[in-house]
């Protein structure tokens, strides 16, 4: 098969959409005013900011006043968790989250533990899900916040967020969800979803890196993370990044228009899963059904992920791994360990994340190359016996 | 991330395989940490006439194994024991700091294989830098 370039790491970042880049350009070249200025140049920018915020609110099913823009998804996660914890500390200092959260959530919770908060990290089942009943059972008298990710960035497992939000509402506890991987991939309507706080990131859906958002349901009290000149209705200081907000709005609009295409992506995902799990001693990580449309995560026994990645890269395929060798620690992915994989199996995992740009030809190419790479590495592995 | 030499040895590793009835076999590392190196030596009259390896691990683990086998092939056992992880790193034009432990494993794999050869032949010689008590000797404890 002829060599191709296949980008299958869309959970890491996506190629910026030309439409999103075109949308942001006027705010770099002509309409570069500061939305806080009261002169014409500022008014021009302010009007655009208002319009984009309304557009995004319309797509996400919330009010414009419930959205604030951040520099990235990580900032939004920090803001939501710290802000909610501090604002409600006099009601209690207990936070509930899960063992499979993104480091932006996990490490924020760990930092809060050092400040006197108590955090429960819920176990997940073998598919990476936490049940609403489990959340319910973990809520104590002093619980103020539940933070459960909408969809997992490594294994693509989609959590029952609506049901978890119901539990939280009944128990009088704030519900926050890190939806960085979900927004744009699954239809989300915020007011129906029922969460109090939600975070998203632009570069996962075709906007440039450097823009995130935080949804704060009307009436939810949270403290500020960044103090400044009263932007974002006094909730986040710093001149609004209008060019990136414009790109984010355009990318989100396109993502919602393309939600229908997710069926095609899910079909490609399923073909990858079906073919790659035919390789002996391989296993799918995560859920077969409750799964993001583009996510494939498979472990191959007796080989190591970084080696797979390097050979995939040489073949022109970009993907990622949960092996320790891809990080600075000796432990493989905390998510793979949380779903019960032994260390040695977690080291041999590969994550392929597809998006709208991928084709059936890409899938054929990945299957052919990855099958060969697994065989090649097993042939030199002292652990492998045919 | 890696030098051209590392990528060359990773993508075209030298001396991959096993030696039947090897004079000495050494295995170091453990699967839990994600690296295992197994080294096979064929020794005739004190000279390493052939060497093969099998490695489970990252790019640096494969490349350091490959380079180490090249560096000791044709050498006397005593010369092979002088191979340091630093020499392997230098021969590969450097490794990222997080990967230095792979070169240590390569050095230990050679020493472990020689230790096996000594044991099989009743040779009571010291192995430089080997206390007889490193992780390699306790591999099967894991």
XYZ file of C-alpha atoms in Angstrom:
528
model
C 0.000 0.000 0.000
C 1.277 3.464 -0.894
C 2.573 5.526 2.028
C 0.003 7.923 3.436
C -0.112 10.549 6.133
C -2.853 9.651 8.585
C -3.635 11.880 11.526
C -5.347 9.700 14.124
C -4.632 11.707 17.270
C -7.632 14.018 17.266
C -8.134 13.660 21.025
C -4.763 15.397 21.439
C -5.583 18.215 19.054
C -7.380 18.709 15.757
C -6.264 20.399 12.572
C -7.583 23.965 12.689
C -10.529 24.351 10.319
C -9.873 26.802 7.468
C -13.332 28.300 8.126
C -12.408 28.924 11.773
C -9.122 30.546 10.782
C -10.916 32.726 8.202
C -13.438 33.753 10.859
C -10.747 34.956 13.240
C -8.647 36.897 10.726
C -10.654 40.165 10.674
C -10.106 40.460 14.431
C -6.355 40.314 13.880
C -6.192 42.673 10.916
C -9.019 45.235 11.154
C -11.339 44.786 14.112
C -8.564 44.539 16.662
C -10.111 46.832 19.236
C -10.436 46.068 22.931
C -14.034 45.124 23.709
C -13.776 47.128 26.957
C -12.941 50.406 25.180
C -15.820 52.783 24.757
C -14.682 54.315 21.463
C -15.777 53.075 18.072
C -12.956 50.587 17.683
C -13.863 49.071 21.030
C -17.583 49.092 20.287
C -16.919 47.223 17.073
C -15.070 44.490 18.971
C -17.631 44.455 21.764
C -20.478 43.926 19.313
C -18.634 40.973 17.781
C -17.909 39.491 21.201
C -21.562 39.708 22.191
C -22.635 38.111 18.918
C -20.181 35.208 19.198
C -21.115 34.547 22.801
C -24.768 34.431 21.810
C -24.010 32.129 18.920
C -22.156 29.678 21.152
C -24.880 29.881 23.803
C -27.461 29.098 21.129
C -25.528 26.038 19.984
C -24.940 24.742 23.514
C -28.469 25.438 24.673
C -27.775 27.968 27.408
C -27.857 31.732 27.931
C -25.010 33.957 26.793
C -24.552 35.234 30.348
C -23.797 31.707 31.521
C -20.645 31.382 29.398
C -17.212 32.727 30.080
C -14.142 32.326 27.919
C -10.840 31.036 29.262
C -7.372 30.474 27.823
C -7.827 26.706 27.601
C -9.758 23.724 28.932
C -7.337 23.300 31.811
C -7.966 26.848 33.046
C -11.706 26.243 32.821
C -11.347 23.031 34.888
C -9.224 24.816 37.491
C -11.684 27.702 37.626
C -14.740 25.486 37.970
C -13.339 23.234 40.687
C -11.439 25.755 42.754
C -14.152 28.370 42.273
C -16.905 26.028 43.407
C -14.866 24.630 46.286
C -13.897 28.038 47.693
C -17.336 29.593 47.235
C -19.004 26.745 49.132
C -16.328 25.934 51.694
C -18.464 27.093 54.587
C -21.056 24.441 53.661
C -18.483 21.675 53.539
C -15.093 20.723 52.198
C -15.761 17.403 50.513
C -15.381 16.916 46.747
C -16.217 13.796 44.749
C -14.498 12.970 41.469
C -13.295 9.835 39.663
C -10.011 8.036 39.195
C -10.094 8.495 35.432
C -10.312 12.289 35.173
C -7.943 14.370 33.085
C -4.921 15.678 35.050
C -6.458 19.182 34.871
C -9.148 17.907 37.250
C -7.156 15.327 39.217
C -4.277 17.631 40.025
C -6.584 20.507 40.928
C -8.311 18.174 43.392
C -4.965 17.030 44.773
C -3.937 20.667 45.258
C -7.200 21.326 47.124
C -6.496 18.360 49.402
C -3.352 20.194 50.503
C -5.568 23.169 51.348
C -7.757 21.157 53.674
C -10.416 19.821 51.306
C -11.299 16.125 51.380
C -11.567 14.401 47.997
C -13.123 11.043 47.135
C -11.771 9.535 43.917
C -14.434 7.080 42.786
C -13.474 3.741 41.277
C -14.822 3.049 37.805
C -16.051 -0.224 36.315
C -14.028 -2.200 33.776
C -15.354 -0.014 30.964
C -14.379 3.180 32.765
C -17.861 4.254 33.903
C -19.072 5.450 37.254
C -22.725 4.859 38.060
C -25.114 7.539 39.401
C -25.804 5.196 42.350
C -22.132 5.183 43.231
C -22.056 8.978 43.154
C -25.201 9.075 45.297
C -23.657 6.726 47.846
C -20.491 8.809 48.080
C -22.258 12.082 48.834
C -21.826 13.063 52.485
C -23.182 15.873 54.602
C -20.187 18.045 53.792
C -20.038 17.314 50.040
C -20.185 20.477 47.966
C -19.081 19.404 44.490
C -19.183 16.362 42.206
C -16.858 16.483 39.186
C -17.215 13.673 36.623
C -15.876 13.934 33.075
C -18.382 13.674 30.242
C -16.174 11.455 28.103
C -12.770 10.006 28.786
C -9.865 11.356 26.756
C -7.974 8.065 26.681
C -10.550 5.323 26.296
C -13.496 7.381 25.032
C -15.971 6.107 27.625
C -19.052 8.327 27.886
C -20.338 8.767 31.445
C -24.034 8.939 32.419
C -23.773 12.668 33.145
C -27.459 13.514 32.926
C -28.260 10.891 35.581
C -25.340 12.014 37.734
C -26.560 15.618 37.454
C -30.016 14.452 38.592
C -28.510 12.837 41.668
C -26.550 15.987 42.477
C -29.615 18.209 42.111
C -31.636 15.981 44.428
C -28.842 15.957 46.995
C -28.155 19.698 46.749
C -24.605 19.326 45.519
C -22.999 21.170 42.601
C -22.328 19.051 39.500
C -19.408 19.883 37.228
C -18.378 18.007 34.088
C -15.191 18.254 32.063
C -16.640 17.968 28.562
C -13.451 18.815 26.667
C -13.615 15.561 24.682
C -17.386 15.507 24.340
C -18.393 18.958 23.068
C -18.683 18.730 19.308
C -18.573 14.912 19.327
C -21.868 14.245 21.071
C -24.967 16.467 21.034
C -25.062 18.494 24.243
C -27.863 20.789 25.292
C -26.845 22.388 28.549
C -30.178 23.230 30.101
C -31.437 19.710 29.433
C -28.234 18.166 30.712
C -28.723 19.775 34.098
C -25.120 20.269 35.179
C -24.064 23.403 37.051
C -20.617 23.715 35.520
C -19.156 22.459 32.251
C -15.828 23.007 30.528
C -14.806 22.788 26.867
C -11.803 23.526 24.693
C -11.540 25.009 21.206
C -8.622 23.094 19.768
C -10.368 19.742 20.143
C -12.955 20.822 17.576
C -10.951 22.696 14.967
C -10.301 26.083 16.604
C -6.698 27.086 17.395
C -5.066 26.285 20.732
C -5.570 29.005 23.342
C -9.318 29.164 23.897
C -11.585 27.339 26.316
C -14.919 27.964 27.885
C -16.660 27.554 31.171
C -20.422 27.263 31.517
C -21.748 28.456 34.865
C -25.449 27.826 35.306
C -27.311 30.972 36.293
C -27.392 31.300 40.065
C -24.303 29.154 40.664
C -21.870 30.907 42.939
C -18.226 30.310 42.233
C -15.134 32.324 43.123
C -12.893 33.894 40.527
C -9.633 32.294 39.498
C -8.174 35.311 37.690
C -8.834 38.792 39.015
C -8.523 41.746 36.701
C -10.342 44.538 34.956
C -13.876 43.314 35.296
C -14.132 41.440 32.006
C -16.586 38.573 31.608
C -18.990 40.365 33.936
C -16.341 40.502 36.610
C -15.766 36.739 36.631
C -12.506 36.486 34.719
C -9.985 39.267 34.296
C -8.007 39.676 31.096
C -8.820 41.229 27.724
C -11.116 38.882 25.855
C -9.340 36.888 23.128
C -11.751 37.921 20.417
C -9.990 36.346 17.402
C -9.950 32.946 19.114
C -13.490 33.348 20.395
C -14.546 33.995 16.784
C -12.726 30.850 15.653
C -14.229 28.828 18.509
C -17.748 29.962 17.606
C -17.224 29.030 13.946
C -15.653 25.657 14.818
C -18.504 24.842 17.179
C -21.068 25.798 14.561
C -19.394 23.458 12.068
C -19.109 20.704 14.670
C -22.868 20.897 15.310
C -23.578 20.906 11.563
C -21.432 17.799 11.261
C -22.926 15.820 14.128
C -24.604 13.670 11.463
C -21.169 12.705 10.152
C -20.396 11.099 13.516
C -22.186 7.969 12.347
C -19.618 7.594 9.585
C -16.792 8.171 12.087
C -18.273 5.595 14.480
C -18.411 3.071 11.625
C -14.719 3.586 10.920
C -14.040 3.271 14.649
C -15.927 -0.023 14.798
C -14.101 -1.417 11.790
C -10.775 -0.564 13.428
C -11.886 -2.210 16.671
C -13.187 -5.320 14.884
C -10.081 -5.803 12.767
C -7.448 -4.895 15.349
C -8.928 -7.085 18.082
C -8.566 -10.045 15.698
C -4.856 -9.818 16.446
C -4.132 -12.488 19.075
C -3.744 -11.324 22.667
C -5.182 -7.899 22.070
C -8.053 -6.236 23.931
C -10.300 -3.233 23.526
C -10.041 -0.766 26.384
C -13.259 1.001 27.320
C -16.858 0.403 26.358
C -18.055 -1.070 23.103
C -21.267 0.972 23.132
C -20.875 3.974 25.456
C -17.973 5.335 23.492
C -16.996 8.537 21.697
C -17.481 8.081 17.942
C -13.793 8.557 17.094
C -12.033 6.711 19.918
C -10.177 3.405 19.595
C -7.941 2.194 22.419
C -6.408 -1.260 22.186
C -3.731 -3.089 24.164
C -1.370 -5.570 22.555
C 0.334 -7.916 24.977
C 4.115 -8.404 25.044
C 5.005 -5.156 23.283
C 5.425 -1.586 24.421
C 3.493 1.456 23.261
C 6.268 3.910 22.530
C 7.882 1.439 20.136
C 4.543 0.999 18.397
C 4.174 4.779 18.158
C 7.630 5.317 16.671
C 7.023 2.709 13.973
C 3.542 4.089 13.297
C 5.065 7.553 12.933
C 7.597 6.196 10.434
C 4.671 4.751 8.509
C 3.066 8.219 8.499
C 0.435 7.551 11.177
C 0.062 9.854 14.209
C -1.470 8.227 17.293
C -0.717 7.971 21.021
C -0.157 5.485 23.836
C -0.800 4.951 27.529
C 2.676 3.547 28.060
C 4.838 5.032 30.808
C 7.482 5.675 28.172
C 5.317 8.397 26.688
C 5.309 10.251 29.979
C 7.818 11.262 32.600
C 6.707 8.680 35.123
C 7.327 4.961 35.383
C 3.629 4.228 35.625
C 1.449 3.680 32.603
C -1.837 5.530 32.133
C -3.858 6.023 35.338
C -7.008 5.408 33.290
C -5.883 1.986 32.042
C -4.826 1.003 35.558
C -8.193 2.213 36.914
C -10.098 -0.097 34.540
C -8.038 -2.983 35.863
C -5.299 -3.523 33.302
C -2.062 -4.981 34.656
C 0.919 -2.633 34.180
C 2.494 -4.766 31.460
C -0.680 -4.763 29.361
C -1.227 -1.041 29.874
C 2.289 -0.404 28.526
C 1.229 -1.936 25.215
C -1.749 0.294 24.516
C -2.424 2.399 21.460
C -5.003 5.160 21.142
C -6.309 6.089 17.694
C -8.736 9.014 17.587
C -10.540 9.736 14.346
C -12.284 12.865 13.189
C -14.130 14.253 10.170
C -10.971 14.366 8.058
C -10.383 10.602 8.238
C -11.439 8.204 5.504
C -12.031 4.470 5.002
C -8.669 4.410 3.181
C -7.047 5.702 6.372
C -8.670 2.843 8.261
C -7.372 0.264 5.752
C -3.914 1.769 6.014
C -3.917 1.808 9.841
C -5.059 -1.830 9.991
C -2.378 -2.979 7.573
C 0.456 -1.030 9.179
C -0.449 -1.646 12.817
C -0.906 -5.393 12.231
C 2.582 -5.543 10.730
C 4.104 -3.416 13.489
C 2.627 -5.595 16.245
C 4.035 -8.715 14.566
C 7.422 -7.088 14.071
C 7.751 -5.972 17.706
C 6.504 -9.296 19.031
C 9.162 -11.084 16.976
C 11.797 -9.254 19.000
C 10.011 -9.470 22.357
C 11.365 -11.929 24.950
C 7.821 -12.210 26.348
C 6.209 -13.400 23.136
C 5.726 -17.126 22.446
C 3.799 -18.044 19.328
C 13.153 13.295 20.753
C 15.778 10.736 19.690
C 19.066 11.115 17.780
C 19.401 9.714 14.261
C 21.604 6.933 15.627
C 18.972 5.878 18.139
C 16.320 5.853 15.413
C 18.647 3.861 13.138
C 19.262 1.207 15.799
C 15.600 1.178 16.749
C 14.268 0.793 13.216
C 17.038 -1.564 12.043
C 18.157 -3.290 15.208
C 21.339 -5.352 14.906
C 21.635 -8.891 16.282
C 17.974 -9.504 17.079
C 17.148 -13.082 17.936
C 18.200 -15.941 20.151
C 21.195 -18.279 20.239
C 20.469 -21.939 20.852
C 22.691 -23.486 23.497
C 24.147 -20.076 24.287
C 27.223 -19.917 26.506
C 25.458 -17.364 28.677
C 21.991 -15.814 28.838
C 21.059 -12.730 30.841
C 17.649 -11.178 31.385
C 17.140 -7.842 33.131
C 14.313 -5.393 33.765
C 10.689 -6.250 34.385
C 7.444 -6.096 32.460
C 5.735 -3.980 35.090
C 8.132 -1.126 34.381
C 7.882 -1.720 30.662
C 11.415 -2.888 29.824
C 12.896 -6.378 29.575
C 16.178 -7.179 27.830
C 17.347 -10.692 27.204
C 20.881 -11.213 25.902
C 22.442 -14.378 24.490
C 26.241 -14.851 24.227
C 28.194 -17.443 22.309
C 31.681 -17.526 23.792
C 34.642 -19.427 22.341
C 38.026 -19.330 24.069
C 37.073 -16.258 26.045
C 35.879 -14.342 22.999
C 32.272 -13.345 22.291
C 31.906 -14.785 18.802
C 28.175 -14.149 18.580
C 25.565 -12.162 20.480
C 21.817 -11.802 20.057
C 19.108 -10.007 21.974
C 15.382 -9.791 22.457
C 13.844 -6.709 24.020
C 10.414 -5.665 25.247
C 10.457 -1.936 25.678
C 10.540 1.545 24.216
C 12.623 2.869 21.345
C 15.577 3.594 23.615
C 15.441 0.095 25.116
C 15.658 -1.489 21.663
C 18.358 0.911 20.454
C 20.583 0.487 23.543
C 20.268 -3.309 23.318
C 21.212 -3.214 19.655
C 24.167 -0.873 20.229
C 25.433 -2.868 23.222
C 25.480 -6.089 21.183
C 27.470 -4.345 18.430
C 29.938 -2.987 20.953
C 30.736 -6.359 22.535
C 30.668 -8.602 19.476
C 34.158 -9.966 18.800
C 35.472 -8.679 22.120
C 36.875 -10.778 24.934
C 34.611 -11.384 27.914
C 36.818 -9.116 30.033
C 36.534 -6.322 27.481
C 32.759 -6.751 27.325
C 32.537 -6.369 31.084
C 34.108 -2.939 30.779
C 31.176 -1.712 28.682
C 29.458 1.103 30.550
C 26.013 2.549 30.052
C 27.717 5.883 29.423
C 29.648 4.432 26.484
C 26.411 3.087 25.032
C 24.749 6.497 25.403
C 27.714 8.218 23.744
C 27.749 5.733 20.882
C 24.090 6.552 20.280
C 24.799 10.327 20.272
C 22.914 10.731 23.537
C 19.551 9.785 25.044
C 16.828 11.911 26.646
C 17.314 12.049 30.460
C 14.213 9.910 31.094
C 15.747 7.142 28.948
C 19.153 6.824 30.584
C 17.868 3.859 32.598
C 17.559 1.930 29.309
C 21.321 2.197 28.801
C 21.834 0.965 32.369
C 19.694 -2.066 31.532
C 21.830 -2.723 28.432
C 24.995 -2.718 30.546
C 23.338 -4.974 33.114
C 22.107 -7.342 30.412
C 25.681 -7.911 29.225
C 26.911 -8.439 32.790
C 24.033 -10.715 33.591
C 24.763 -12.870 30.526
C 28.456 -13.073 31.451
C 27.524 -13.949 35.047
C 25.459 -16.828 33.652
C 28.419 -17.938 31.525
C 30.724 -17.839 34.553
C 28.246 -19.811 36.620
C 27.748 -22.465 33.952
C 31.512 -22.925 33.620
C 32.432 -22.753 37.292
C 34.473 -19.614 36.739
C 34.871 -17.647 39.943
C 35.653 -14.179 38.710
C 34.273 -10.898 39.873
C 32.090 -8.860 37.586
C 32.997 -5.165 37.816
C 30.137 -3.098 39.140
C 28.155 -6.230 40.008
C 27.341 -6.844 43.639
C 25.406 -9.989 42.820
C 22.431 -8.252 44.295
C 20.941 -5.918 41.698
C 17.450 -6.130 40.246
C 18.664 -8.463 37.491
C 19.436 -11.212 39.992
C 15.978 -10.859 41.498
C 14.160 -10.702 38.216
C 12.029 -13.711 38.923
C 11.029 -12.425 42.329
C 8.593 -10.054 40.677
